[in-house]
XYZ file of C-alpha atoms in Angstrom:
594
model
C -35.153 29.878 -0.037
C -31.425 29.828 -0.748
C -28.321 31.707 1.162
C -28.267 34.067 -1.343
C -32.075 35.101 -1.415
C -32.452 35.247 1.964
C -29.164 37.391 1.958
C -30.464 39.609 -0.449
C -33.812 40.140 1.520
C -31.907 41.227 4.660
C -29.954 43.692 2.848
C -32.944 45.496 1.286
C -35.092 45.621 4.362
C -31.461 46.697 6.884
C -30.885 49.375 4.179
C -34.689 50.929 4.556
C -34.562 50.789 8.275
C -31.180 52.297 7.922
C -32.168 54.942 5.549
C -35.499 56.028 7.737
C -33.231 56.676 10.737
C -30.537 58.625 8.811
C -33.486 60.804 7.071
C -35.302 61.494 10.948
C -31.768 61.958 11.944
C -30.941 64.668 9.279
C -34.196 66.474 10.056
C -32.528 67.809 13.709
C -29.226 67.349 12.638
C -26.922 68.935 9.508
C -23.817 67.330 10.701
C -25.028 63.894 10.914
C -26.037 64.746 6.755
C -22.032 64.362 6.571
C -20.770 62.537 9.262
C -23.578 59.352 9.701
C -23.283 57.657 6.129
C -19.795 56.667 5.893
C -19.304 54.339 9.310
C -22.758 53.397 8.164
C -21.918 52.248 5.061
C -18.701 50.569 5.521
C -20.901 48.698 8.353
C -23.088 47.275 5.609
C -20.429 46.931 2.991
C -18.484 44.879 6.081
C -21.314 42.299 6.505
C -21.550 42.142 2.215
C -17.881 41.340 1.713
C -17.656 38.572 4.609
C -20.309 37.286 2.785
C -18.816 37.253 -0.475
C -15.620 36.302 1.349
C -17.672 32.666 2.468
C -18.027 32.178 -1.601
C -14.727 32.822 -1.878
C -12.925 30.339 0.182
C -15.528 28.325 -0.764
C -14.736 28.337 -4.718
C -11.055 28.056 -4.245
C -11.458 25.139 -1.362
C -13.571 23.016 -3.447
C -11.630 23.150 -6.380
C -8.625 22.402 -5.120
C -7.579 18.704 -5.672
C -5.606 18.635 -1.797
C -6.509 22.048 -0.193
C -4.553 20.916 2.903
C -1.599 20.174 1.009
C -1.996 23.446 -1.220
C -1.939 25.577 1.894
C 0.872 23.696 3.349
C 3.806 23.577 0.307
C 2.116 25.603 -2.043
C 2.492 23.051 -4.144
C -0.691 23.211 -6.861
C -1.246 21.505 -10.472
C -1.168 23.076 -13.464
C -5.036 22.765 -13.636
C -5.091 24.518 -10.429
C -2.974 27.211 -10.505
C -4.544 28.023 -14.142
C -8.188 28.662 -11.734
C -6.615 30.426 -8.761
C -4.369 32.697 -11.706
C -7.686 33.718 -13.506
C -10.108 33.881 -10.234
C -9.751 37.900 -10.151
C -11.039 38.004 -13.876
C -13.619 36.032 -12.744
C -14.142 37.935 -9.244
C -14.393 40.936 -7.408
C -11.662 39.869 -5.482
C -8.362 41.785 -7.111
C -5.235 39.901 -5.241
C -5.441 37.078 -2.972
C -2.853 34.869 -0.830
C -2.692 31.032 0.710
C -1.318 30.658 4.003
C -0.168 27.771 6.346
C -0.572 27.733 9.795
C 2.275 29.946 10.736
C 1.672 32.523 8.458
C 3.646 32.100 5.542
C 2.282 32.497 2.098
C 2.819 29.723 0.410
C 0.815 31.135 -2.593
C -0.074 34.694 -3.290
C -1.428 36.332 -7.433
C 1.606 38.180 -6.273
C 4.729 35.242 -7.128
C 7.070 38.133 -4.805
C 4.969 38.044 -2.032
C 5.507 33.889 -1.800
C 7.126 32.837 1.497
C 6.772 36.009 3.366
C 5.013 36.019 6.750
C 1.954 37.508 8.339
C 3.724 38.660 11.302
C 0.876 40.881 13.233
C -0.881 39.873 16.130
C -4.439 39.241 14.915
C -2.978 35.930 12.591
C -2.346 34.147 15.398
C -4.959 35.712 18.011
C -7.848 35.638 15.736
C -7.344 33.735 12.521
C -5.214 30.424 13.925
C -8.198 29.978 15.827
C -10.833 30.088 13.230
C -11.971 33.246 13.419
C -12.680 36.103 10.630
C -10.567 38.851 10.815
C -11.792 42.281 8.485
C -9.913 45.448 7.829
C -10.706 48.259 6.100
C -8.142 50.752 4.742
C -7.251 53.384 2.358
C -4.471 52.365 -0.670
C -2.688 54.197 -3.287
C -3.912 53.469 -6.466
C -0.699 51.007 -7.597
C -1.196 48.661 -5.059
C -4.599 47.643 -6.649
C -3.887 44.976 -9.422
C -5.886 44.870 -12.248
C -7.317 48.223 -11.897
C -8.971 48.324 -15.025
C -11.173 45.328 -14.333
C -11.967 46.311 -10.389
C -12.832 49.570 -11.088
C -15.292 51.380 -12.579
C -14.096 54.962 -12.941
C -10.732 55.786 -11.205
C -10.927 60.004 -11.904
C -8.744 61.892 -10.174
C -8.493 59.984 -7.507
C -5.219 58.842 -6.400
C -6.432 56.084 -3.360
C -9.225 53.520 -2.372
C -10.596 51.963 -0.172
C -9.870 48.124 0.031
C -11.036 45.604 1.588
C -8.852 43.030 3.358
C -10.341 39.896 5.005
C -8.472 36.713 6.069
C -10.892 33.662 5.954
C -9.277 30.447 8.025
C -9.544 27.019 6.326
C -10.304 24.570 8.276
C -10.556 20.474 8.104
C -12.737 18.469 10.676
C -12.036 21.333 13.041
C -8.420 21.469 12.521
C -6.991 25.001 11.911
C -4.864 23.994 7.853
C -4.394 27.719 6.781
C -5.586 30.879 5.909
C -6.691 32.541 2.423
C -6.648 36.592 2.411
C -8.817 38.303 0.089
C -8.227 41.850 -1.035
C -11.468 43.714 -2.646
C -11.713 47.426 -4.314
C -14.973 48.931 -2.609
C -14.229 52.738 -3.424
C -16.571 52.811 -6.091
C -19.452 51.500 -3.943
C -18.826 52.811 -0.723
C -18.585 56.546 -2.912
C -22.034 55.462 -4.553
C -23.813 54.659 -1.337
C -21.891 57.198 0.547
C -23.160 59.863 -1.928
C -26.771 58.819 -2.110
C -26.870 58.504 1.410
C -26.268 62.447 1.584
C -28.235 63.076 -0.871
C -31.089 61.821 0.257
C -30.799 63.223 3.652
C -29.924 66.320 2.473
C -33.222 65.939 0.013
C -35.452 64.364 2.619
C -34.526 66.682 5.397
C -36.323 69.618 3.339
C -39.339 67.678 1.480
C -40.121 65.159 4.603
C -42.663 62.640 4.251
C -42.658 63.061 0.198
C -38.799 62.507 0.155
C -38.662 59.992 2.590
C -40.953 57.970 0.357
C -39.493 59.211 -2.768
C -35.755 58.201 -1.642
C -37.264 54.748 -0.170
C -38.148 53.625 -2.948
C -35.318 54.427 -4.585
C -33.113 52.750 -2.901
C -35.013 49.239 -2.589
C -35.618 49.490 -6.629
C -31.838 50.584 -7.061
C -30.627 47.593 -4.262
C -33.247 45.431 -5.975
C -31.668 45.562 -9.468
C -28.480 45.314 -8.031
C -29.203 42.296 -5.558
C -30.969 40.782 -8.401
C -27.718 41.736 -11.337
C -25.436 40.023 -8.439
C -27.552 37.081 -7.890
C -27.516 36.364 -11.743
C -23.955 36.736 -12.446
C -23.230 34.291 -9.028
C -25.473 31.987 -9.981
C -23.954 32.601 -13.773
C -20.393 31.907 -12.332
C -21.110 29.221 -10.077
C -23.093 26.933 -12.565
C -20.469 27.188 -15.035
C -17.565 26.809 -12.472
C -19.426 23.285 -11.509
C -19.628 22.237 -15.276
C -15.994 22.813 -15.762
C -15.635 20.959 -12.583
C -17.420 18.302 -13.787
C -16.338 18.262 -16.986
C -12.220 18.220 -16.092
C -12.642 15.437 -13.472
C -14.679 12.990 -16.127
C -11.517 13.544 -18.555
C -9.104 13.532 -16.198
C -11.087 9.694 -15.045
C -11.401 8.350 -18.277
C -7.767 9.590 -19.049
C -6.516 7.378 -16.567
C -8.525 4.807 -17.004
C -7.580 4.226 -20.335
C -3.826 4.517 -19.103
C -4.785 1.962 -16.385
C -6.346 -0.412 -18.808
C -3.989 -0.661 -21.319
C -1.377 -1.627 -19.261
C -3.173 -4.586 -17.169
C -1.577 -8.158 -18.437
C -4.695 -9.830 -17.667
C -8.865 -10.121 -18.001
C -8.730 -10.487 -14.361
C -6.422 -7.278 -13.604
C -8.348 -5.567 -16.131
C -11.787 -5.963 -14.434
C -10.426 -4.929 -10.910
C -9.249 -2.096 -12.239
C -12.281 -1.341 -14.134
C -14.359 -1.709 -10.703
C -12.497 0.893 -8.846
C -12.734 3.072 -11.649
C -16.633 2.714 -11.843
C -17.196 3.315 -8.409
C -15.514 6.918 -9.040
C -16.555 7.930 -12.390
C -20.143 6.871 -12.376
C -21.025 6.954 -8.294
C -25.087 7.471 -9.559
C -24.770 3.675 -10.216
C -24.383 0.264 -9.801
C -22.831 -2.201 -12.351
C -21.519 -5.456 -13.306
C -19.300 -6.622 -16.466
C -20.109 -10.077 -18.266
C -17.472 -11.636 -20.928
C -18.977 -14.176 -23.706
C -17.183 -17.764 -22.911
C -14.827 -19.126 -25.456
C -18.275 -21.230 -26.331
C -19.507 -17.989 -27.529
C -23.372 -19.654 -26.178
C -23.307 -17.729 -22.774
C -21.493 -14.719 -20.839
C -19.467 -15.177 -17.817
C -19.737 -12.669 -15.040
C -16.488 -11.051 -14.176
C -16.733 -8.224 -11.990
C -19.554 -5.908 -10.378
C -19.050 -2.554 -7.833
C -21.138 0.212 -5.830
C -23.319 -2.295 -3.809
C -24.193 -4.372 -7.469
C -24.112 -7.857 -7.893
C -23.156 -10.121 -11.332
C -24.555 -13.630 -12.186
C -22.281 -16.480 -13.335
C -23.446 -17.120 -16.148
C -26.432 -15.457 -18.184
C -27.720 -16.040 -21.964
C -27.170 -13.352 -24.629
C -31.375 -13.757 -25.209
C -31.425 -12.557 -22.122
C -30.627 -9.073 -22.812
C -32.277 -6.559 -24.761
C -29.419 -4.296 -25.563
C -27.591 -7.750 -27.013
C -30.326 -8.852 -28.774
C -30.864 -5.915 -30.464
C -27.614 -5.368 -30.998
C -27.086 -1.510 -29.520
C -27.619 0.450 -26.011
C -30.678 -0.732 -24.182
C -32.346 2.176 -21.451
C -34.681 0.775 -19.562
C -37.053 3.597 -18.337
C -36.196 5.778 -20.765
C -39.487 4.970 -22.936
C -43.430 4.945 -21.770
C -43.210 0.414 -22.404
C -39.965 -1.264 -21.316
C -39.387 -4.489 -20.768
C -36.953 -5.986 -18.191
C -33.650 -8.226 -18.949
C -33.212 -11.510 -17.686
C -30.203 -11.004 -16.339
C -31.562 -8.049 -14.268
C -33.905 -9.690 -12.668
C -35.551 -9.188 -9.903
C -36.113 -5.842 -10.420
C -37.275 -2.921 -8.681
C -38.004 -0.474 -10.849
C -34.984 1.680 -10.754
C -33.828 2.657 -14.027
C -30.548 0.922 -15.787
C -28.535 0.841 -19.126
C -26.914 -2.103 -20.860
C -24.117 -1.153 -23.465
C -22.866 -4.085 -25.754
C -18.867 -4.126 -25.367
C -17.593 -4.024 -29.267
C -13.797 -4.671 -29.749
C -13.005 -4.966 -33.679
C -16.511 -4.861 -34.876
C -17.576 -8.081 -32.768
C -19.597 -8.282 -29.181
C -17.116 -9.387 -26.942
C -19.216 -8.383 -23.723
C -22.299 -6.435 -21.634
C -21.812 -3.705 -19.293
C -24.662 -3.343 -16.763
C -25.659 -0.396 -15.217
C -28.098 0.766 -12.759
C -29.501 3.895 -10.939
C -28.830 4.041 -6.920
C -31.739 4.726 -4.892
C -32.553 8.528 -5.628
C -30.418 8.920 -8.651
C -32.801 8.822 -11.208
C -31.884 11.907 -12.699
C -27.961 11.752 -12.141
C -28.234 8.677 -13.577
C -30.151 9.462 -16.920
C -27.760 12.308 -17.238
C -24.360 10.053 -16.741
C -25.535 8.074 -20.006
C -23.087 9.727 -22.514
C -20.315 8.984 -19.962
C -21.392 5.880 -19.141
C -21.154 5.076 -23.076
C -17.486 6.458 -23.058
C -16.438 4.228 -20.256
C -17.946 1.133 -22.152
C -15.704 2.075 -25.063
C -12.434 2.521 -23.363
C -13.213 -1.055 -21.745
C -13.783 -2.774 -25.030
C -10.771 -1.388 -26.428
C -8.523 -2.900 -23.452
C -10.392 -6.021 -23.541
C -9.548 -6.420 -27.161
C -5.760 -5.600 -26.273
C -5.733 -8.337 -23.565
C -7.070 -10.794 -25.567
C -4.819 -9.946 -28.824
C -1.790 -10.070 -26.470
C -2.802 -13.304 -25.026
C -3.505 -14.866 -28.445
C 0.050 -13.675 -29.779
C 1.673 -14.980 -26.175
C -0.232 -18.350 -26.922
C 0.899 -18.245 -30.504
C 4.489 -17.751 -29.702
C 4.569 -20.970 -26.949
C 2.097 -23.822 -29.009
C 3.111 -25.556 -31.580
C 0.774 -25.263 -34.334
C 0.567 -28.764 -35.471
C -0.357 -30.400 -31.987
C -1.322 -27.378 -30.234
C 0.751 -29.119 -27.293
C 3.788 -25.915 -25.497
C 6.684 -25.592 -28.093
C 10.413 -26.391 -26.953
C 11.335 -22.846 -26.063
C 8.347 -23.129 -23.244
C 9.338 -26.507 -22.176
C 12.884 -25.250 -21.225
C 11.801 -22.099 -19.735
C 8.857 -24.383 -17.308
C 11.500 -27.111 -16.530
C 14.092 -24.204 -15.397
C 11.359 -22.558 -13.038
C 10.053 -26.191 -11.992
C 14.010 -26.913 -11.499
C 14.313 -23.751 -9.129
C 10.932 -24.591 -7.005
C 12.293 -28.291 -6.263
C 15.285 -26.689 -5.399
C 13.805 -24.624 -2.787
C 10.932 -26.607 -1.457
C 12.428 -30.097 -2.184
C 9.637 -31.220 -4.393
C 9.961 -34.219 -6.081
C 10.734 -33.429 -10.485
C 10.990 -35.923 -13.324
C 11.264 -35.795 -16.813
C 9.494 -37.895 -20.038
C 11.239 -38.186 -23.169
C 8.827 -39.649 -25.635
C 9.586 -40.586 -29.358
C 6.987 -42.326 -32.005
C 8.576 -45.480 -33.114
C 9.347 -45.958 -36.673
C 7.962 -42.676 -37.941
C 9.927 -42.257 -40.830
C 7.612 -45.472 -42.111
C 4.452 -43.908 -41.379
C 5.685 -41.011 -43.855
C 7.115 -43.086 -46.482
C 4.350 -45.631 -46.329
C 1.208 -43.245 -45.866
C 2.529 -40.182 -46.773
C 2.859 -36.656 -45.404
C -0.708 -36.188 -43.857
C -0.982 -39.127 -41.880
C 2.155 -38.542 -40.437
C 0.747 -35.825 -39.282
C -2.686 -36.834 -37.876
C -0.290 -39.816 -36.035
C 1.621 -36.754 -34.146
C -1.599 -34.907 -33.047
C -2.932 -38.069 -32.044
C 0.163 -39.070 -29.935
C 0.087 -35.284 -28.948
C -3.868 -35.276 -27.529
C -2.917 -38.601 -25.479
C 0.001 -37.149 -23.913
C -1.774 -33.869 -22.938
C -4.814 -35.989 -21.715
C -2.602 -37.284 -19.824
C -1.443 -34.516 -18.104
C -3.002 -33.320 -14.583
C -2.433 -30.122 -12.518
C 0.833 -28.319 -13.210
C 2.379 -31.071 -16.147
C 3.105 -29.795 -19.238
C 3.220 -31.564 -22.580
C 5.669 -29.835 -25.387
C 6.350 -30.985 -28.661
C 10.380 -29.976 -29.258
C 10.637 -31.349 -32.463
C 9.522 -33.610 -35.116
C 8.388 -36.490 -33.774
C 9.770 -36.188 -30.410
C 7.927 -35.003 -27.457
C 8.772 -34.424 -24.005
C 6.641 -34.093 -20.119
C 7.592 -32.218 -17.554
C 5.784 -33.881 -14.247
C 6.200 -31.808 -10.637
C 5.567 -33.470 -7.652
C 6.167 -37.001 -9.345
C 8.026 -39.372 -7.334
C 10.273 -41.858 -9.331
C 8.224 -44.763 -8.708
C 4.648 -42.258 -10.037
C 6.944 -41.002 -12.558
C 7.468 -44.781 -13.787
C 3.936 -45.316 -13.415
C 3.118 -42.670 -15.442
C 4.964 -42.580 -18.680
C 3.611 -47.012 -18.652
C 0.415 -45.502 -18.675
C 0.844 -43.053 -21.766
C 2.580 -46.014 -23.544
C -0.662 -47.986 -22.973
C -3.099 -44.795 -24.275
C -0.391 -44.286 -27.237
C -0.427 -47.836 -28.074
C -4.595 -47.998 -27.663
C -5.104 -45.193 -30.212
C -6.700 -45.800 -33.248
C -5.819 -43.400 -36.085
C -8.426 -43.587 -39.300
C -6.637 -42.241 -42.977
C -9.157 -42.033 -45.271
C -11.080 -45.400 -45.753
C -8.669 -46.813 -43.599
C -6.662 -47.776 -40.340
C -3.429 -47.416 -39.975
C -0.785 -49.494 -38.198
C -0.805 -49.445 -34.286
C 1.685 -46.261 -32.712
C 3.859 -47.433 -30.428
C 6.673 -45.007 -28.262
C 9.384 -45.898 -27.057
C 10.194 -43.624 -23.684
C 13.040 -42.312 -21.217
C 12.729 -41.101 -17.833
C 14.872 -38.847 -15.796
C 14.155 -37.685 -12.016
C 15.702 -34.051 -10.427
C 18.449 -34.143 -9.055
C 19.613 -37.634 -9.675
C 19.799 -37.622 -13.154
C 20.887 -33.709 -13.314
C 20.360 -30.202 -11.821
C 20.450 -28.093 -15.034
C 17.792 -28.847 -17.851
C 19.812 -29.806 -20.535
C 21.429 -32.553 -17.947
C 17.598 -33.539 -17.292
C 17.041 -33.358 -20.917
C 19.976 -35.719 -21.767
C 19.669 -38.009 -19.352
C 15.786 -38.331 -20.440
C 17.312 -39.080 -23.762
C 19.855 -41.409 -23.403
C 16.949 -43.806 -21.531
C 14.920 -43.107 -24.324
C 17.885 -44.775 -26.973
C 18.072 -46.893 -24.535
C 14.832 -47.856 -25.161
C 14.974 -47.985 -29.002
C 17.816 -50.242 -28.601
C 15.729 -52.426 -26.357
C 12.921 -52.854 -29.187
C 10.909 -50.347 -28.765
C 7.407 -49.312 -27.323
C 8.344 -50.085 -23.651
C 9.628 -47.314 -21.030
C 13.488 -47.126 -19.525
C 14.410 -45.077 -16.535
C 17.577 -42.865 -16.885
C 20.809 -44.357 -14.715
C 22.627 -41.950 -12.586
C 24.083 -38.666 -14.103
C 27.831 -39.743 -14.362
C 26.390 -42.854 -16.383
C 24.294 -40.612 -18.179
C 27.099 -38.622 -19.273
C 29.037 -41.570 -20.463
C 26.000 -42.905 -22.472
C 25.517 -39.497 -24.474
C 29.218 -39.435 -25.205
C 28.136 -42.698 -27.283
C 24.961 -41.436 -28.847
C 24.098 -38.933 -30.898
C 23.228 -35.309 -29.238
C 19.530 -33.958 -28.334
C 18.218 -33.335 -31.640
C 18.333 -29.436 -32.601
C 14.867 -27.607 -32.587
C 13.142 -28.006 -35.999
C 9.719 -26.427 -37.079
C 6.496 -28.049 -37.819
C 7.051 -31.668 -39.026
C 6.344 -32.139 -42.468
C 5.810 -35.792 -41.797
């Protein structure tokens, strides 16, 4: 039996008891006819409104987004206030206030009454220490807001009674503020003042006949009455929880989306999308899986509330990929299990395929907690909405990347672009410069290119620079880079390369250049060869294009030596004096068309 059934028992069988005495009473006594049914009344209606009271902190407590710091500053959202502004529509409750702890109203339906104080006694007596404080007292008739909507039939009338009650709010036992309802209860207290008489004035002269006639009266009339309230409550309260509901899912998925779209990585994105899950969908556990670059299996990326994600699973494995839409497992009378959720208990779980511009990019997984079958079966159109705002950032992530990537590779070779390498040798300058780390340079150039073009033509020129190109980034290891800055000139960046493994290093890519065998058709063509300069930070410079130059002038120096062997930059004041000789650092040029 609920609070409010039980209530409404209690109230019948206290108003029969109460209208048996009054009638016995009336029977001996004409002036209690008059004088009994009012204290009597406003007794009942006292016990009725702290009642209703409860529900009304309640509502306005729990749909507050920080009641403590509402109470405090005042300080509301637009949401908010938009509830509290519309609550006496919605209410019996005509004009209410928020107070802090000392008593000033930090909000009131009444903007003039906002940062006055409740300076009597009982505030800080009574209320401060959690206790309900009640008053009953007669108003003029314009101190009642809303009139029209509180009350039934104002007549001649010119005051009412209200109700005032101040409910504390408290948190963990901690006295936060106050909330004072006002409530007309003329209309009632006349009705049940007014029957009261009645029937005592009735049952005094008819006895046992009025007695049960007026009995049953009153429980059908209370009856009707209890039931008309219980129906609108129950009314008001079910909707109040959809709206609820329904504002904090937007509000979620509102920021999710924001969140989403502005993560500058897969791996951001997922931790995001884990925190978000564990709010929006707490019913469930879940897990988000990626297909590999392979495009043969999915990699698991993330997982929340308690659930756990495989590396690696097959896209066989799942029903809902397989079949190419939303799989429910428990939803029909036959189901059969995923792979990937496996071992399984039984609980119920979805799998949405994760579409980003008509392709499946991904799976989320979700499944029902313990006891949340039914929460969880419900969250399914949500659910769906969350695996659509993921797709969409997913697709922006990887669109973003493959633009980044586009705008540092050179498209030939597929090795970083010049405007890369400079950018990586500055930040690779500034490390050694704080941690001391050993930097060098290679300058590599293909030896008599121009022959391979005018001998071959165009196309093998051009498998001859993405073969040099794979050997040099096969090559590479850990942080080196490989760039391609122009035509037929490449360049390495190596960090953490001593001289002497610097040395070592650019002999070795000589040797893979020179071991390469390029195939043109039907044929072979003539051995590669490059010839290559070295430079090491800081001796041969502390800015790049002093490392670049120096890297250069070894690598003439090398051309001028014959070719296809490696040269090691001299210091930077000889450097200088060598470039001053030679030619500059060949301007950036696009795509060879060698």
């Amino acid at each position: 039996m609920t609070q409010e059934k039980r209530g409404g028992v209690n109230h019948r069988l206290k108003w029969i008891g109460i209208s048996m005495l009054l009638i016995s009473l009336a029977i001996g006594s004409g002036w209690g006819v008059y004088k009994l049914p009012a204290p009597l009344v406003d007794r009942m209606l006292k016990t009725d409104i702290l009642k209703q009271a409860e529900l009304w902190k309640r509502r306005v407590v729990l749909h507050l987004e920080d009641p403590e710091s509402a109470l405090e500053t005042g300080v509301i959202d637009a949401h908010d206030a938009e509830f509290l502004t519309s609550m006496p529509e919605a209410s019996d409750v005509y004009r209410f206030k928020l107070f802090d702890t000392n008593g000033r109203v930090t909000w009131s339906t009444r903007p003039t009454e906002i940062g006055s104080v409740e300076n009597r006694d009982f505030f800080r007596s009574d209320v401060a220490r959690g206790m309900i404080h009640y008053i009953q007292e007669i108003v003029p008739l314009s101190e009642i807001d809303g009139l029209d909507l509180h009350t039934d039939n104002i007549g001649n009338a010119t005051q009412h009674h209200v109700a005032e009650v101040f409910m504390p709010v408290t948190k963990n036992g901690r006295f936060i503020g106050a909330i004072e309802f006002f409530t007309d209860i003329s209309d009632l207290r006349t009705t049940f003042v007014s029957r009261l008489r009645i029937s005592l004035t009735v049952l005094s002269g008819i006895a046992l006949l009025a007695l049960a006639a007026v009995s049953f009266a009153s429980y059908r009339t209370n009856r009707l009455q209890m039931q008309a309230l219980q129906k609108q409550s129950t009314k008001e309260r079910d909707l109040m929880e959809d709206q609820l509901r329904l504002a904090r899912e937007v509000r979620l998925l509102g920021e999710l989306n924001e969140w989403l779209q502005s993560s500058r990585s897969l791996d951001e994105l997922f931790d995001m999308v884990s925190r978000f899950m564990t709010h929006i969908l707490p019913e469930a556990e879940g897990s988000v899986y990626v297909y590999s670059n392979s495009r043969d299996v999915l990699d698991g990326c993330a997982s929340w509330n308690g659930g756990t994600h495989k590396a690696h699973i097959h896209p066989e494995g799942c029903w809902g990929l397989r079949r190419g839409r939303t799989y429910e497992y428990g939803a029909s009378e036959i189901d059969f299990v995923c792979e990937h959720a496996e071992p399984h208990d039984g609980r119920p779980y979805f799998c949405f395929p994760i579409l980003a511009h008509g392709e499946t990019v991904g799976l989320l997984h979700l499944r029902a907690l313990e006891s949340m079958d039914v929460a969880f079966h419900a969250s399914k159109k949500l659910a769906q909405l969350c695996a659509e705002q993921i797709s969409m950032a997913i697709a922006n992530v990887r669109m973003r990347d493959q633009l980044h990537d586009q705008s540092v590779r050179d498209p030939l070779t597929g090795l970083f672009n010049r405007r890369h390498m400079i950018e990586t040798l500055r930040k690779s300058i500034n490390r050694s410069q704080q941690t001391g780390a050993p930097l060098s340079l290679i300058a590599v150039d293909v030896d008599h290119f121009k022959k391979f073009n005018d001998t071959h033509g165009h196309d093998a020129g051009d498998m001859v620079l993405r073969a040099v190109g794979a050997a040099l980034e096969q090559g590479c290891d850990r942080d080196e880079v490989a760039c391609r800055i122009g035509g037929e000139e490449f360049m390495l960046i190596l960090p953490d390369n001593t001289s002497d493994d610097a040395v070592t290093r650019a002999e070795q890519l000589r040797q893979a250049v020179e071991a390469v065998s390029v195939r043109y058709g039907e044929k072979s063509l003539p051995r590669i060869t490059i010839s290559v300069g070295v430079s090491h930070y800081p001796a041969h410079g502390t800015m790049p294009q002093d490392l670049m130059r120096s890297a250069d002038d070894a690598l003439y120096a090398a051309k001028d030596k014959g070719r296809n062997q490696v040269q090691v930059a001299g210091s930077w004041d000889d450097a200088r004096q060598i470039s001053k000789l030679k030619k500059p650092i060949k301007a950036v040029v696009g795509q060879s068309t060698a």
